Each structure stands twice: as structure tokens, then as C-alpha cells.
PDB file of C-alpha atoms in Angstrom:
ATOM      1  CA  MET A  24     -26.219  -4.779  37.709  1.00 59.00           C
ATOM      2  CA  GLU A  25     -27.121  -8.422  37.163  1.00 55.00           C
ATOM      3  CA  THR A  26     -29.503 -10.038  34.697  1.00 51.00           C
ATOM      4  CA  ASP A  27     -31.712 -12.451  36.617  1.00 51.00           C
ATOM      5  CA  SER A  28     -31.559 -15.798  34.804  1.00 42.00           C
ATOM      6  CA  ALA A  29     -31.671 -18.111  37.806  1.00 42.00           C
ATOM      7  CA  ILE A  30     -35.450 -18.286  37.823  1.00 45.00           C
ATOM      8  CA  ASP A  31     -37.714 -18.940  34.849  1.00 45.00           C
ATOM      9  CA  ARG A  32     -40.153 -16.041  34.657  1.00 53.00           C
ATOM     10  CA  SER A  33     -41.136 -16.445  30.967  1.00 65.00           C
ATOM     11  CA  ASP A  34     -40.236 -14.157  28.093  1.00 83.00           C
ATOM     12  CA  ARG A  35     -42.640 -11.510  29.302  1.00 94.00           C
ATOM     13  CA  TRP A  36     -40.247 -10.005  31.849  1.00 98.00           C
ATOM     14  CA  ASP A  37     -36.688  -8.710  31.443  1.00 98.00           C
ATOM     15  CA  ILE A  38     -35.423  -8.626  35.021  1.00 98.00           C
ATOM     16  CA  ARG A  39     -32.355  -6.636  36.077  1.00 98.00           C
ATOM     17  CA  HIS A  40     -31.123  -6.890  39.656  1.00 97.00           C
ATOM     18  CA  PHE A  41     -29.028  -4.300  41.495  1.00 97.00           C
ATOM     19  CA  PRO A  42     -27.289  -4.956  44.822  1.00 96.00           C
ATOM     20  CA  THR A  43     -27.759  -1.241  45.500  1.00 96.00           C
ATOM     21  CA  ILE A  44     -29.280   1.647  43.525  1.00 96.00           C
ATOM     22  CA  ASP A  45     -30.653   5.080  44.274  1.00 95.00           C
ATOM     23  CA  SER A  46     -34.161   4.242  43.030  1.00 94.00           C
ATOM     24  CA  THR A  47     -35.483   1.401  40.883  1.00 96.00           C
ATOM     25  CA  ASN A  48     -38.321   3.671  39.719  1.00 95.00           C
ATOM     26  CA  ARG A  49     -35.847   6.346  38.617  1.00 96.00           C
ATOM     27  CA  TRP A  50     -33.807   3.772  36.675  1.00 97.00           C
ATOM     28  CA  VAL A  51     -36.813   2.246  34.906  1.00 98.00           C
ATOM     29  CA  LEU A  52     -38.210   5.707  34.091  1.00 97.00           C
ATOM     30  CA  ASP A  53     -34.892   6.629  32.462  1.00 97.00           C
ATOM     31  CA  GLU A  54     -34.901   3.375  30.488  1.00 98.00           C
ATOM     32  CA  ALA A  55     -38.514   3.991  29.437  1.00 97.00           C
ATOM     33  CA  ARG A  56     -37.621   7.450  28.118  1.00 96.00           C
ATOM     34  CA  ALA A  57     -34.808   5.808  26.135  1.00 96.00           C
ATOM     35  CA  GLY A  58     -37.312   3.444  24.497  1.00 95.00           C
ATOM     36  CA  ALA A  59     -37.138   0.300  26.644  1.00 97.00           C
ATOM     37  CA  PRO A  60     -39.968  -2.141  25.861  1.00 97.00           C
ATOM     38  CA  SER A  61     -42.767  -3.195  28.154  1.00 98.00           C
ATOM     39  CA  GLY A  62     -41.767  -5.845  30.679  1.00 98.00           C
ATOM     40  CA  LEU A  63     -38.522  -4.310  31.925  1.00 98.00           C
ATOM     41  CA  VAL A  64     -38.164  -5.021  35.649  1.00 99.00           C
ATOM     42  CA  ALA A  65     -35.619  -3.618  38.104  1.00 98.00           C
ATOM     43  CA  SER A  66     -35.166  -5.133  41.564  1.00 97.00           C
ATOM     44  CA  ALA A  67     -32.717  -4.182  44.277  1.00 96.00           C
ATOM     45  CA  ASP A  68     -31.382  -5.339  47.615  1.00 95.00           C
ATOM     46  CA  HIS A  69     -31.182  -1.729  48.748  1.00 94.00           C
ATOM     47  CA  GLN A  70     -32.289   1.720  47.581  1.00 92.00           C
ATOM     48  CA  SER A  71     -30.490   4.830  48.781  1.00 89.00           C
ATOM     49  CA  ALA A  72     -33.246   7.173  47.570  1.00 79.00           C
ATOM     50  CA  GLY A  73     -36.377   5.033  47.382  1.00 64.00           C
ATOM     51  CA  ARG A  74     -39.568   6.993  46.801  1.00 60.00           C
ATOM     52  CA  GLY A  75     -43.168   6.609  47.885  1.00 52.00           C
ATOM     53  CA  ARG A  76     -46.330   8.600  47.266  1.00 48.00           C
ATOM     54  CA  LEU A  77     -46.458  12.367  47.785  1.00 44.00           C
ATOM     55  CA  GLY A  78     -42.662  12.625  47.615  1.00 49.00           C
ATOM     56  CA  ARG A  79     -42.088  10.534  50.719  1.00 52.00           C
ATOM     57  CA  ALA A  80     -38.997   8.384  51.146  1.00 52.00           C
ATOM     58  CA  TRP A  81     -39.153   4.597  51.325  1.00 54.00           C
ATOM     59  CA  VAL A  82     -36.466   3.450  53.766  1.00 61.00           C
ATOM     60  CA  ALA A  83     -35.577  -0.183  54.485  1.00 71.00           C
ATOM     61  CA  PRO A  84     -32.400  -1.911  55.720  1.00 81.00           C
ATOM     62  CA  PRO A  85     -30.524  -3.713  52.906  1.00 82.00           C
ATOM     63  CA  GLY A  86     -31.937  -7.105  51.977  1.00 86.00           C
ATOM     64  CA  THR A  87     -35.098  -6.870  54.074  1.00 91.00           C
ATOM     65  CA  SER A  88     -37.703  -5.823  51.489  1.00 95.00           C
ATOM     66  CA  LEU A  89     -38.995  -6.575  48.027  1.00 97.00           C
ATOM     67  CA  LEU A  90     -37.977  -3.470  46.066  1.00 96.00           C
ATOM     68  CA  VAL A  91     -39.020  -3.650  42.425  1.00 98.00           C
ATOM     69  CA  SER A  92     -40.173  -1.448  39.549  1.00 98.00           C
ATOM     70  CA  VAL A  93     -41.917  -2.639  36.386  1.00 99.00           C
ATOM     71  CA  LEU A  94     -42.370  -0.920  33.020  1.00 98.00           C
ATOM     72  CA  LEU A  95     -45.734  -1.445  31.332  1.00 98.00           C
ATOM     73  CA  ARG A  96     -46.600   0.057  27.949  1.00 96.00           C
ATOM     74  CA  LEU A  97     -50.363   0.038  27.531  1.00 95.00           C
ATOM     75  CA  GLU A  98     -52.747   1.501  24.986  1.00 91.00           C
ATOM     76  CA  ILE A  99     -55.194   3.106  27.398  1.00 90.00           C
ATOM     77  CA  GLU A 100     -56.850   6.454  27.913  1.00 86.00           C
ATOM     78  CA  LEU A 101     -54.989   8.867  30.170  1.00 83.00           C
ATOM     79  CA  GLU A 102     -57.817   8.894  32.714  1.00 81.00           C
ATOM     80  CA  LYS A 103     -57.423   5.128  33.203  1.00 86.00           C
ATOM     81  CA  VAL A 104     -53.765   5.285  34.278  1.00 88.00           C
ATOM     82  CA  ASN A 105     -54.820   5.073  37.930  1.00 91.00           C
ATOM     83  CA  THR A 106     -56.309   1.679  37.142  1.00 95.00           C
ATOM     84  CA  VAL A 107     -52.784   0.364  36.571  1.00 96.00           C
ATOM     85  CA  ALA A 108     -51.733   1.381  40.094  1.00 95.00           C
ATOM     86  CA  MET A 109     -54.869  -0.319  41.403  1.00 96.00           C
ATOM     87  CA  ALA A 110     -53.959  -3.451  39.422  1.00 98.00           C
ATOM     88  CA  ALA A 111     -50.438  -3.448  40.858  1.00 98.00           C
ATOM     89  CA  SER A 112     -51.780  -3.122  44.407  1.00 98.00           C
ATOM     90  CA  LEU A 113     -54.121  -6.034  43.759  1.00 98.00           C
ATOM     91  CA  ALA A 114     -51.322  -8.092  42.212  1.00 98.00           C
ATOM     92  CA  LEU A 115     -49.125  -7.615  45.257  1.00 98.00           C
ATOM     93  CA  LEU A 116     -51.946  -8.415  47.675  1.00 98.00           C
ATOM     94  CA  GLU A 117     -52.897 -11.547  45.730  1.00 98.00           C
ATOM     95  CA  GLY A 118     -49.253 -12.564  45.386  1.00 98.00           C
ATOM     96  CA  LEU A 119     -48.840 -12.904  49.142  1.00 98.00           C
ATOM     97  CA  PRO A 120     -49.148 -16.375  50.702  1.00 96.00           C
ATOM     98  CA  SER A 121     -52.842 -17.198  51.045  1.00 96.00           C
ATOM     99  CA  GLU A 122     -52.752 -17.239  54.847  1.00 96.00           C
ATOM    100  CA  LEU A 123     -51.525 -13.624  54.808  1.00 97.00           C
ATOM    101  CA  SER A 124     -53.423 -12.374  51.755  1.00 97.00           C
ATOM    102  CA  SER A 125     -56.725 -13.548  53.241  1.00 97.00           C
ATOM    103  CA  ARG A 126     -56.360 -11.239  56.249  1.00 96.00           C
ATOM    104  CA  SER A 127     -54.801  -8.309  54.409  1.00 98.00           C
ATOM    105  CA  GLY A 128     -56.501  -5.527  52.509  1.00 98.00           C
ATOM    106  CA  LEU A 129     -55.945  -2.354  50.520  1.00 98.00           C
ATOM    107  CA  LYS A 130     -55.862   1.136  52.006  1.00 96.00           C
ATOM    108  CA  TRP A 131     -56.671   3.835  49.468  1.00 96.00           C
ATOM    109  CA  PRO A 132     -55.038   4.423  47.184  1.00 93.00           C
ATOM    110  CA  ASN A 133     -52.181   1.943  47.059  1.00 93.00           C
ATOM    111  CA  ASP A 134     -51.112   0.484  50.410  1.00 96.00           C
ATOM    112  CA  VAL A 135     -51.338  -3.171  51.414  1.00 98.00           C
ATOM    113  CA  VAL A 136     -52.251  -3.342  55.092  1.00 98.00           C
ATOM    114  CA  VAL A 137     -52.720  -5.985  57.755  1.00 98.00           C
ATOM    115  CA  GLY A 138     -55.204  -4.506  60.182  1.00 95.00           C
ATOM    116  CA  ASP A 139     -53.945  -0.985  60.850  1.00 92.00           C
ATOM    117  CA  ARG A 140     -50.341  -1.740  59.892  1.00 95.00           C
ATOM    118  CA  LYS A 141     -48.756  -1.070  56.504  1.00 96.00           C
ATOM    119  CA  LEU A 142     -47.075  -4.020  54.821  1.00 97.00           C
ATOM    120  CA  ALA A 143     -46.390  -2.578  51.373  1.00 97.00           C
ATOM    121  CA  GLY A 144     -46.865   0.427  49.131  1.00 95.00           C
ATOM    122  CA  VAL A 145     -47.172   1.032  45.395  1.00 95.00           C
ATOM    123  CA  LEU A 146     -46.091   4.077  43.369  1.00 93.00           C
ATOM    124  CA  ALA A 147     -47.076   4.499  39.700  1.00 93.00           C
ATOM    125  CA  GLU A 148     -45.545   7.107  37.386  1.00 93.00           C
ATOM    126  CA  SER A 149     -46.419   7.587  33.722  1.00 92.00           C
ATOM    127  CA  ILE A 150     -44.645   8.932  30.658  1.00 89.00           C
ATOM    128  CA  LEU A 151     -46.551  10.237  27.650  1.00 77.00           C
ATOM    129  CA  PRO A 152     -44.982  10.051  24.171  1.00 68.00           C
ATOM    130  CA  PRO A 153     -43.747  13.361  22.723  1.00 64.00           C
ATOM    131  CA  GLY A 154     -45.967  15.320  20.365  1.00 58.00           C
ATOM    132  CA  ASP A 155     -49.749  15.464  20.491  1.00 50.00           C
ATOM    133  CA  LYS A 156     -50.366  13.678  23.773  1.00 52.00           C
ATOM    134  CA  SER A 157     -54.129  13.692  23.368  1.00 51.00           C
ATOM    135  CA  ASN A 158     -53.877  11.330  20.385  1.00 56.00           C
ATOM    136  CA  SER A 159     -51.102   9.090  21.709  1.00 57.00           C
ATOM    137  CA  PRO A 160     -52.507   5.570  22.164  1.00 74.00           C
ATOM    138  CA  GLU A 161     -49.645   4.169  24.236  1.00 88.00           C
ATOM    139  CA  ILE A 162     -48.651   5.277  27.705  1.00 94.00           C
ATOM    140  CA  ALA A 163     -45.544   4.064  29.519  1.00 96.00           C
ATOM    141  CA  ILE A 164     -46.284   3.393  33.175  1.00 97.00           C
ATOM    142  CA  VAL A 165     -43.658   2.519  35.772  1.00 97.00           C
ATOM    143  CA  VAL A 166     -45.031   0.706  38.799  1.00 97.00           C
ATOM    144  CA  GLY A 167     -42.817   0.663  41.877  1.00 97.00           C
ATOM    145  CA  VAL A 168     -43.408  -1.696  44.789  1.00 96.00           C
ATOM    146  CA  GLY A 169     -41.918  -1.811  48.256  1.00 96.00           C
ATOM    147  CA  CYS A 170     -42.949  -4.679  50.535  1.00 96.00           C
ATOM    148  CA  ASN A 171     -41.567  -5.345  54.018  1.00 96.00           C
ATOM    149  CA  LEU A 172     -40.345  -8.938  54.154  1.00 96.00           C
ATOM    150  CA  GLU A 173     -37.784  -9.716  56.838  1.00 92.00           C
ATOM    151  CA  GLN A 174     -37.973  -6.843  59.319  1.00 92.00           C
ATOM    152  CA  LYS A 175     -38.509  -8.007  62.900  1.00 91.00           C
ATOM    153  CA  GLU A 176     -38.589  -4.473  64.283  1.00 90.00           C
ATOM    154  CA  PHE A 177     -39.070  -0.950  62.972  1.00 90.00           C
ATOM    155  CA  PRO A 178     -37.914   2.532  63.986  1.00 88.00           C
ATOM    156  CA  ALA A 179     -39.923   3.961  66.861  1.00 87.00           C
ATOM    157  CA  GLU A 180     -41.673   6.519  64.666  1.00 87.00           C
ATOM    158  CA  VAL A 181     -43.327   3.816  62.524  1.00 87.00           C
ATOM    159  CA  SER A 182     -43.356   0.781  64.825  1.00 85.00           C
ATOM    160  CA  ALA A 183     -47.057   1.209  65.619  1.00 91.00           C
ATOM    161  CA  VAL A 184     -48.121   1.458  61.967  1.00 92.00           C
ATOM    162  CA  ALA A 185     -45.787  -0.922  60.091  1.00 94.00           C
ATOM    163  CA  THR A 186     -45.510  -4.686  59.768  1.00 96.00           C
ATOM    164  CA  SER A 187     -43.667  -7.283  57.692  1.00 96.00           C
ATOM    165  CA  CYS A 188     -44.167 -10.759  56.284  1.00 97.00           C
ATOM    166  CA  ALA A 189     -41.745 -12.076  58.928  1.00 95.00           C
ATOM    167  CA  LEU A 190     -43.908 -10.652  61.706  1.00 95.00           C
ATOM    168  CA  GLU A 191     -47.160 -11.903  60.178  1.00 96.00           C
ATOM    169  CA  LEU A 192     -46.170 -15.391  58.974  1.00 95.00           C
ATOM    170  CA  GLU A 193     -44.788 -18.449  60.709  1.00 86.00           C
ATOM    171  CA  LYS A 194     -42.993 -19.488  57.529  1.00 85.00           C
ATOM    172  CA  THR A 195     -40.408 -17.604  55.483  1.00 85.00           C
ATOM    173  CA  ILE A 196     -41.242 -16.054  52.128  1.00 91.00           C
ATOM    174  CA  THR A 197     -38.313 -15.125  49.911  1.00 93.00           C
ATOM    175  CA  ARG A 198     -38.079 -12.090  47.684  1.00 94.00           C
ATOM    176  CA  ASP A 199     -37.915 -14.322  44.612  1.00 95.00           C
ATOM    177  CA  ASP A 200     -41.068 -16.179  45.634  1.00 96.00           C
ATOM    178  CA  LEU A 201     -43.002 -12.961  46.159  1.00 97.00           C
ATOM    179  CA  LEU A 202     -41.621 -11.386  42.984  1.00 98.00           C
ATOM    180  CA  ASN A 203     -42.715 -14.411  40.947  1.00 97.00           C
ATOM    181  CA  SER A 204     -46.213 -14.321  42.418  1.00 97.00           C
ATOM    182  CA  PHE A 205     -46.513 -10.554  42.007  1.00 98.00           C
ATOM    183  CA  LEU A 206     -45.422 -10.605  38.358  1.00 98.00           C
ATOM    184  CA  SER A 207     -47.820 -13.455  37.588  1.00 97.00           C
ATOM    185  CA  ARG A 208     -50.783 -11.535  39.009  1.00 98.00           C
ATOM    186  CA  LEU A 209     -49.611  -8.274  37.423  1.00 98.00           C
ATOM    187  CA  ALA A 210     -49.561  -9.998  34.033  1.00 98.00           C
ATOM    188  CA  PHE A 211     -53.154 -11.118  34.570  1.00 98.00           C
ATOM    189  CA  TRP A 212     -54.464  -7.707  35.609  1.00 98.00           C
ATOM    190  CA  SER A 213     -52.529  -5.742  32.986  1.00 97.00           C
ATOM    191  CA  ASP A 214     -53.958  -8.081  30.337  1.00 97.00           C
ATOM    192  CA  GLU A 215     -57.431  -7.296  31.679  1.00 97.00           C
ATOM    193  CA  ILE A 216     -56.735  -3.587  31.248  1.00 96.00           C
ATOM    194  CA  SER A 217     -55.299  -4.075  27.758  1.00 94.00           C
ATOM    195  CA  SER A 218     -58.433  -6.013  26.799  1.00 94.00           C
ATOM    196  CA  GLY A 219     -60.636  -3.120  27.881  1.00 92.00           C
ATOM    197  CA  ASN A 220     -61.810  -4.846  31.068  1.00 94.00           C
ATOM    198  CA  HIS A 221     -60.731  -2.097  33.459  1.00 93.00           C
ATOM    199  CA  TRP A 222     -64.006  -2.534  35.346  1.00 95.00           C
ATOM    200  CA  SER A 223     -62.863  -5.987  36.452  1.00 97.00           C
ATOM    201  CA  VAL A 224     -59.850  -4.336  38.095  1.00 97.00           C
ATOM    202  CA  ILE A 225     -62.025  -1.721  39.785  1.00 97.00           C
ATOM    203  CA  SER A 226     -64.461  -4.360  41.037  1.00 97.00           C
ATOM    204  CA  ALA A 227     -61.715  -6.572  42.479  1.00 98.00           C
ATOM    205  CA  TYR A 228     -59.937  -3.566  43.984  1.00 98.00           C
ATOM    206  CA  ARG A 229     -63.136  -2.293  45.596  1.00 98.00           C
ATOM    207  CA  ALA A 230     -63.775  -5.729  47.132  1.00 98.00           C
ATOM    208  CA  ARG A 231     -60.416  -5.592  48.972  1.00 98.00           C
ATOM    209  CA  LEU A 232     -60.492  -1.873  49.853  1.00 98.00           C
ATOM    210  CA  VAL A 233     -60.752  -1.665  53.640  1.00 97.00           C
ATOM    211  CA  THR A 234     -60.967   2.135  53.469  1.00 96.00           C
ATOM    212  CA  LEU A 235     -64.611   1.940  52.405  1.00 97.00           C
ATOM    213  CA  GLY A 236     -67.069   2.401  55.242  1.00 96.00           C
ATOM    214  CA  THR A 237     -64.467   3.866  57.587  1.00 95.00           C
ATOM    215  CA  SER A 238     -64.173   7.301  59.142  1.00 96.00           C
ATOM    216  CA  VAL A 239     -61.248   9.067  57.482  1.00 94.00           C
ATOM    217  CA  ARG A 240     -59.265  12.255  57.764  1.00 94.00           C
ATOM    218  CA  VAL A 241     -58.248  13.630  54.363  1.00 92.00           C
ATOM    219  CA  ASP A 242     -55.313  16.021  54.008  1.00 90.00           C
ATOM    220  CA  LEU A 243     -55.276  17.745  50.607  1.00 86.00           C
ATOM    221  CA  GLY A 244     -52.387  20.030  51.491  1.00 80.00           C
ATOM    222  CA  ASN A 245     -54.482  23.197  51.529  1.00 83.00           C
ATOM    223  CA  GLU A 246     -57.466  21.626  53.289  1.00 86.00           C
ATOM    224  CA  THR A 247     -58.064  18.923  55.877  1.00 92.00           C
ATOM    225  CA  PHE A 248     -61.456  17.403  56.622  1.00 93.00           C
ATOM    226  CA  GLU A 249     -63.082  14.315  58.108  1.00 95.00           C
ATOM    227  CA  GLY A 250     -65.861  12.135  56.783  1.00 96.00           C
ATOM    228  CA  ILE A 251     -66.884   8.636  55.719  1.00 96.00           C
ATOM    229  CA  ALA A 252     -65.263   6.919  52.716  1.00 96.00           C
ATOM    230  CA  THR A 253     -68.233   5.582  50.749  1.00 97.00           C
ATOM    231  CA  ASP A 254     -66.956   4.324  47.381  1.00 97.00           C
ATOM    232  CA  ILE A 255     -64.542   4.778  44.483  1.00 96.00           C
ATOM    233  CA  ASP A 256     -65.438   6.020  41.011  1.00 94.00           C
ATOM    234  CA  SER A 257     -64.461   4.656  37.591  1.00 90.00           C
ATOM    235  CA  SER A 258     -61.066   6.368  37.809  1.00 90.00           C
ATOM    236  CA  GLY A 259     -60.278   5.025  41.272  1.00 92.00           C
ATOM    237  CA  ARG A 260     -60.916   8.325  43.029  1.00 93.00           C
ATOM    238  CA  LEU A 261     -62.185   8.086  46.597  1.00 95.00           C
ATOM    239  CA  LEU A 262     -65.694   9.328  47.334  1.00 96.00           C
ATOM    240  CA  VAL A 263     -66.016  10.838  50.802  1.00 96.00           C
ATOM    241  CA  THR A 264     -69.062  12.241  52.571  1.00 97.00           C
ATOM    242  CA  LYS A 265     -68.015  15.024  54.923  1.00 95.00           C
ATOM    243  CA  ILE A 266     -69.435  15.384  58.420  1.00 91.00           C
ATOM    244  CA  ASN A 267     -71.629  18.235  57.099  1.00 93.00           C
ATOM    245  CA  GLY A 268     -73.071  15.965  54.400  1.00 94.00           C
ATOM    246  CA  GLU A 269     -71.077  17.409  51.500  1.00 96.00           C
ATOM    247  CA  HIS A 270     -69.845  14.846  48.957  1.00 96.00           C
ATOM    248  CA  VAL A 271     -66.190  15.156  47.921  1.00 93.00           C
ATOM    249  CA  VAL A 272     -64.184  13.367  45.232  1.00 93.00           C
ATOM    250  CA  VAL A 273     -60.569  12.812  46.325  1.00 93.00           C
ATOM    251  CA  SER A 274     -58.071  12.185  43.529  1.00 88.00           C
ATOM    252  CA  VAL A 275     -54.860  12.752  45.477  1.00 80.00           C
ATOM    253  CA  GLY A 276     -54.126  13.334  49.129  1.00 76.00           C
ATOM    254  CA  ASP A 277     -53.217  11.713  52.415  1.00 81.00           C
ATOM    255  CA  VAL A 278     -56.028   9.600  53.869  1.00 88.00           C
ATOM    256  CA  VAL A 279     -55.884   8.425  57.489  1.00 89.00           C
ATOM    257  CA  HIS A 280     -58.251   5.773  58.838  1.00 89.00           C
ATOM    258  CA  LEU A 281     -59.840   7.025  62.046  1.00 84.00           C
ATOM    259  CA  ARG A 282     -61.726   3.805  62.722  1.00 53.00           C
ATOM    260  CA  SER A 283     -60.990   0.259  61.575  1.00 45.00           C
ATOM    261  CA  PHE A 284     -63.257  -2.720  61.392  1.00 37.00           C
TER     262      PHE A 284
END
């Protein structure tokens, strides 16, 4: 493990870099349980057991992706934890070079996409303090980010649905450049949440959410249905109107865009 001192990122972040690790999220979660303060950041060249949403693996050749996890300790209500994942997705989207950010968007709940192709994903996991959790003001949240940077090709099974910064940009963006930009925007949005302005996060997230207005297929594990994604609520849950007119609130599940615009 290396302490990253080559780049000035202010006193807010304590950045640890690993050439290889099983999972940056796992490491930061362990450190959080041991009492690590807010602002701990783990980055890696390679993860042997990287994780995405719904237990999926995040696989990338060594050195080709931004792989980073951040510990945030925030005094927020439990029902607003999803707002932190939304803020991280926004921070990553806004941290991209402007010529790429301007034509990228967010796919519910936490993917950064360029058209129909996934560029990055965000995973947020929380830890409640021991004892009476209902009265605990502080929640530790670990935000994990994986962003494709240098890949010029992908395995056949994902080649039609994945992209990278190298494929989308004529210029090169380094992992350090993107990490700096991401952390800067994450600081802004996490401060908004800490100040009680979670609605500003929701509003900005909604404005970049390309899922809205599209036909979607929702897989809840025990049920699959199709409909139109119409909005998100104050907790970031997706509101879907089924084909039969029934309104459904989706808090977790796999959402597939059936039509893009």
C-alpha cells in the first residue's frame, strides 16, 4: 500500500493506493468499522474481487480503470443514504472532461452512460453505529466507483453495452486527473447533503437521469414488468407506470432501457 502524496488534494482526503487488492470497498468498510475518519480514500490499479450492484463482479484489466472507494461520515437520516450514492454518481459525471460529460448521462440508479453504453458504475454501502440505530446521528457510507478509462476493446459479452474514456475522447485522461475532479465534485455534493440541501442533489441528479421518459423493463427478482419511468421520489426511488397503468415505486432492482432518446 502507498500513501498518495504526489498530488495535492487538500487535507480533506487521506488517499491510500494499492497496486492490487481484492476490493477497495471491502478495505474501506473494514477501516470504517475500525473507526477511520471521514475522507479515507482507497484507489487501486487492479481489483481481484471488485463488486458492483446486486452482487455483480466488476472486472477490468490492471491499470485500465479508475477504481476508488471513499469513506464519508455524515449526520443524515437513514432514508437519505441513497442521496449519497446519487451525489457520487453526479460527482463522477461532472468530473469527466466537459466534452464527454456534456453527452453523458445517468442511468438509474447509479450508472454513468454514453448513449446506451456504460462508462462507469457506483456502489454505496453504509454502516450504522452500534447500539440504538434509530437515534444515531452519524452514518458511515462507503462509495465505490469503477470507471472505464483506457480500454480499447471489451469481452464479447459486454462489447455492445460498454465504453471507455479512451473510446469516447480524442485526448487522454489519466486516473489522477479524473480522481481529482471526482473528489472535488464529491466534496461539493456531500457538503450540500451535510447542510440539509439534499433536494439540490435530487434536482441535479434528476436533470441528468436519462432513464426518465424511457420504456424500461424492471427485474425485481421475484417479478419482472415493463413500463415507463416517469420520475424519482425524495429518496431517489424510481417511479414507473406499468403498461396496465399501475404506478410502482422501485427501490432496488435491475432496470433495462428498452428505448433510448
